[in-house]
Amino acid sequence: MGAAFPRYSHRADASVPAFDDSGHVVVVDGTCGVCSRGARMLARRDTRQEFRIATAGTGLGRALLLHYGLDPDAPDSWLYLREGEALFSLDAVIAVATRLGGAGRLAAALWLLPKGLRDWTYRRIARNRYRIMGRTDLCALPDPALRKRLIG
């Protein structure tokens, strides 16, 4: 995880289904309460309607995670494709929050933390995510704002 990948490298991977990847795509754990709440908040705050969301359990989400060297069944598999550039874990969360603007811009301060500390913090939260926020199903009866962003 965290290896450098050329922009849009997934396009050359036959195991990744074709999809519109021209903007911003987030792949999250659809059964994690933390991830689901984050995705729902993203859908509400994305006033420019730039983001699309795939869950790790979909064919597309799983293929993207595998392409970028992430385990779709592992808790630390958060992926953000920012115009073809792959960002992972807390770096992905910070970049999404900053892109959304508003109070999310405060997350940019987390870039000041050393990468090792950011990764360690993310892994701690990710490994305990079900204990922290429980389980949920992101795709079960999503609200209209979220429904139009789900892909895969």
mmCIF file of C-alpha atoms in Angstrom:
data_model
loop_
_atom_site.group_PDB
_atom_site.id
_atom_site.type_symbol
_atom_site.label_atom_id
_atom_site.label_comp_id
_atom_site.label_asym_id
_atom_site.label_seq_id
_atom_site.Cartn_x
_atom_site.Cartn_y
_atom_site.Cartn_z
ATOM 1 C CA MET A 1 0.000 0.000 0.000
ATOM 2 C CA GLY A 2 1.149 3.509 -0.695
ATOM 3 C CA ALA A 3 3.260 2.546 -3.708
ATOM 4 C CA ALA A 4 3.368 5.094 -6.475
ATOM 5 C CA PHE A 5 1.052 4.274 -9.348
ATOM 6 C CA PRO A 6 0.865 6.183 -12.619
ATOM 7 C CA ARG A 7 -2.326 8.206 -13.031
ATOM 8 C CA TYR A 8 -5.179 6.083 -14.378
ATOM 9 C CA SER A 9 -3.058 2.890 -14.172
ATOM 10 C CA HIS A 10 -6.263 0.913 -13.531
ATOM 11 C CA ARG A 11 -7.334 1.553 -17.137
ATOM 12 C CA ALA A 12 -4.687 -0.899 -18.346
ATOM 13 C CA ASP A 13 -5.830 -3.617 -15.907
ATOM 14 C CA ALA A 14 -8.267 -5.992 -17.621
ATOM 15 C CA SER A 15 -9.642 -7.103 -14.242
ATOM 16 C CA VAL A 16 -10.973 -3.588 -13.506
ATOM 17 C CA PRO A 17 -14.372 -3.024 -15.161
ATOM 18 C CA ALA A 18 -14.620 0.076 -17.325
ATOM 19 C CA PHE A 19 -16.245 3.047 -15.577
ATOM 20 C CA ASP A 20 -16.283 6.833 -15.782
ATOM 21 C CA ASP A 21 -13.119 7.723 -13.894
ATOM 22 C CA SER A 22 -12.808 11.294 -15.103
ATOM 23 C CA GLY A 23 -13.397 12.902 -11.717
ATOM 24 C CA HIS A 24 -13.280 11.793 -8.107
ATOM 25 C CA VAL A 25 -13.979 8.218 -7.013
ATOM 26 C CA VAL A 26 -13.935 6.928 -3.439
ATOM 27 C CA VAL A 27 -13.902 3.228 -2.525
ATOM 28 C CA VAL A 28 -15.045 2.475 1.034
ATOM 29 C CA ASP A 29 -16.080 -0.466 3.209
ATOM 30 C CA GLY A 30 -19.852 -0.513 2.761
ATOM 31 C CA THR A 31 -20.476 -2.377 6.027
ATOM 32 C CA CYS A 32 -18.407 -0.130 8.290
ATOM 33 C CA GLY A 33 -20.339 2.439 10.304
ATOM 34 C CA VAL A 34 -17.476 4.946 10.160
ATOM 35 C CA CYS A 35 -17.083 4.582 6.378
ATOM 36 C CA SER A 36 -20.831 4.616 5.733
ATOM 37 C CA ARG A 37 -21.334 7.781 7.750
ATOM 38 C CA GLY A 38 -18.388 9.350 5.970
ATOM 39 C CA ALA A 39 -19.795 8.425 2.558
ATOM 40 C CA ARG A 40 -23.233 9.784 3.458
ATOM 41 C CA MET A 41 -21.663 13.012 4.690
ATOM 42 C CA LEU A 42 -19.630 13.226 1.485
ATOM 43 C CA ALA A 43 -22.804 12.840 -0.587
ATOM 44 C CA ARG A 44 -24.543 15.619 1.377
ATOM 45 C CA ARG A 45 -21.606 18.034 1.317
ATOM 46 C CA ASP A 46 -20.571 17.441 -2.291
ATOM 47 C CA THR A 47 -22.451 20.440 -3.660
ATOM 48 C CA ARG A 48 -20.495 20.323 -6.943
ATOM 49 C CA GLN A 49 -21.499 16.661 -7.365
ATOM 50 C CA GLU A 50 -17.930 15.644 -8.181
ATOM 51 C CA PHE A 51 -17.656 12.431 -6.187
ATOM 52 C CA ARG A 52 -18.802 8.912 -6.952
ATOM 53 C CA ILE A 53 -18.629 6.116 -4.403
ATOM 54 C CA ALA A 54 -18.000 2.387 -4.809
ATOM 55 C CA THR A 55 -18.052 -0.044 -1.920
ATOM 56 C CA ALA A 56 -15.348 -2.665 -1.424
ATOM 57 C CA GLY A 57 -18.015 -5.348 -1.821
ATOM 58 C CA THR A 58 -18.891 -4.447 -5.414
ATOM 59 C CA GLY A 59 -17.074 -5.855 -8.421
ATOM 60 C CA LEU A 60 -15.672 -2.444 -9.301
ATOM 61 C CA GLY A 61 -14.654 -1.543 -5.756
ATOM 62 C CA ARG A 62 -12.981 -4.896 -5.188
ATOM 63 C CA ALA A 63 -11.120 -4.765 -8.525
ATOM 64 C CA LEU A 64 -9.860 -1.234 -7.861
ATOM 65 C CA LEU A 65 -8.635 -2.125 -4.379
ATOM 66 C CA LEU A 66 -6.830 -5.209 -5.684
ATOM 67 C CA HIS A 67 -5.285 -3.232 -8.550
ATOM 68 C CA TYR A 68 -3.834 -0.719 -6.101
ATOM 69 C CA GLY A 69 -2.453 -3.441 -3.830
ATOM 70 C CA LEU A 70 -5.120 -3.196 -1.141
ATOM 71 C CA ASP A 71 -6.981 -6.104 0.425
ATOM 72 C CA PRO A 72 -10.734 -5.563 -0.092
ATOM 73 C CA ASP A 73 -11.396 -7.513 3.106
ATOM 74 C CA ALA A 74 -8.930 -5.540 5.246
ATOM 75 C CA PRO A 75 -10.054 -2.648 7.408
ATOM 76 C CA ASP A 76 -7.525 -0.174 6.063
ATOM 77 C CA SER A 77 -8.670 -0.283 2.444
ATOM 78 C CA TRP A 78 -9.835 3.305 1.881
ATOM 79 C CA LEU A 79 -9.042 4.487 -1.656
ATOM 80 C CA TYR A 80 -9.563 7.857 -3.320
ATOM 81 C CA LEU A 81 -8.947 8.316 -7.040
ATOM 82 C CA ARG A 82 -8.417 12.027 -7.552
ATOM 83 C CA GLU A 83 -8.490 12.518 -11.297
ATOM 84 C CA GLY A 84 -6.651 9.209 -11.712
ATOM 85 C CA GLU A 85 -4.195 9.680 -8.842
ATOM 86 C CA ALA A 86 -4.527 7.031 -6.118
ATOM 87 C CA LEU A 87 -4.506 8.147 -2.477
ATOM 88 C CA PHE A 88 -4.830 5.744 0.437
ATOM 89 C CA SER A 89 -5.960 5.612 4.067
ATOM 90 C CA LEU A 90 -5.879 8.845 6.057
ATOM 91 C CA ASP A 91 -4.226 10.677 3.160
ATOM 92 C CA ALA A 92 -7.330 9.854 1.111
ATOM 93 C CA VAL A 93 -9.678 10.984 3.885
ATOM 94 C CA ILE A 94 -7.788 14.280 4.315
ATOM 95 C CA ALA A 95 -7.777 14.944 0.562
ATOM 96 C CA VAL A 96 -11.529 14.270 0.262
ATOM 97 C CA ALA A 97 -12.371 16.459 3.270
ATOM 98 C CA THR A 98 -10.185 19.268 1.958
ATOM 99 C CA ARG A 99 -11.747 19.004 -1.521
ATOM 100 C CA LEU A 100 -15.240 19.273 -0.014
ATOM 101 C CA GLY A 101 -14.255 22.592 1.556
ATOM 102 C CA GLY A 102 -16.020 24.296 4.431
ATOM 103 C CA ALA A 103 -15.122 22.775 7.780
ATOM 104 C CA GLY A 104 -13.451 19.947 5.864
ATOM 105 C CA ARG A 105 -10.580 22.302 5.101
ATOM 106 C CA LEU A 106 -9.561 21.958 8.740
ATOM 107 C CA ALA A 107 -8.504 18.399 7.917
ATOM 108 C CA ALA A 108 -5.655 19.871 5.865
ATOM 109 C CA ALA A 109 -3.846 20.514 9.154
ATOM 110 C CA LEU A 110 -3.400 16.730 9.406
ATOM 111 C CA TRP A 111 -0.934 16.932 6.493
ATOM 112 C CA LEU A 112 1.472 18.439 9.048
ATOM 113 C CA LEU A 113 1.669 15.097 10.861
ATOM 114 C CA PRO A 114 4.447 12.779 9.678
ATOM 115 C CA LYS A 115 3.162 10.179 7.207
ATOM 116 C CA GLY A 116 4.068 7.327 9.555
ATOM 117 C CA LEU A 117 1.917 8.837 12.296
ATOM 118 C CA ARG A 118 -0.981 9.447 9.874
ATOM 119 C CA ASP A 119 -0.826 5.834 8.704
ATOM 120 C CA TRP A 120 -0.557 4.479 12.262
ATOM 121 C CA THR A 121 -3.551 6.570 13.403
ATOM 122 C CA TYR A 122 -5.651 5.453 10.444
ATOM 123 C CA ARG A 123 -4.796 1.771 11.009
ATOM 124 C CA ARG A 124 -5.759 2.008 14.692
ATOM 125 C CA ILE A 125 -9.151 3.495 13.854
ATOM 126 C CA ALA A 126 -9.689 1.137 10.898
ATOM 127 C CA ARG A 127 -8.957 -1.987 12.924
ATOM 128 C CA ASN A 128 -11.426 -0.928 15.596
ATOM 129 C CA ARG A 129 -14.042 0.568 13.262
ATOM 130 C CA TYR A 130 -16.809 -1.933 14.034
ATOM 131 C CA ARG A 131 -16.295 -1.464 17.750
ATOM 132 C CA ILE A 132 -16.323 2.341 17.373
ATOM 133 C CA MET A 133 -19.373 2.770 15.126
ATOM 134 C CA GLY A 134 -20.787 -0.711 14.547
ATOM 135 C CA ARG A 135 -21.814 -2.299 11.265
ATOM 136 C CA THR A 136 -24.173 -0.920 8.688
ATOM 137 C CA ASP A 137 -25.046 -1.416 5.039
ATOM 138 C CA LEU A 138 -24.235 1.668 3.001
ATOM 139 C CA CYS A 139 -26.236 0.395 0.046
ATOM 140 C CA ALA A 140 -29.409 -0.527 1.963
ATOM 141 C CA LEU A 141 -32.020 2.063 1.078
ATOM 142 C CA PRO A 142 -29.578 4.917 0.481
ATOM 143 C CA ASP A 143 -30.941 8.435 0.494
ATOM 144 C CA PRO A 144 -31.246 10.129 -2.940
ATOM 145 C CA ALA A 145 -28.039 12.165 -2.499
ATOM 146 C CA LEU A 146 -26.046 8.981 -1.917
ATOM 147 C CA ARG A 147 -27.899 6.803 -4.430
ATOM 148 C CA LYS A 148 -26.900 8.970 -7.399
ATOM 149 C CA ARG A 149 -23.223 8.705 -6.444
ATOM 150 C CA LEU A 150 -23.003 4.915 -5.979
ATOM 151 C CA ILE A 151 -21.168 3.117 -8.772
ATOM 152 C CA GLY A 152 -20.010 -0.437 -9.335
#
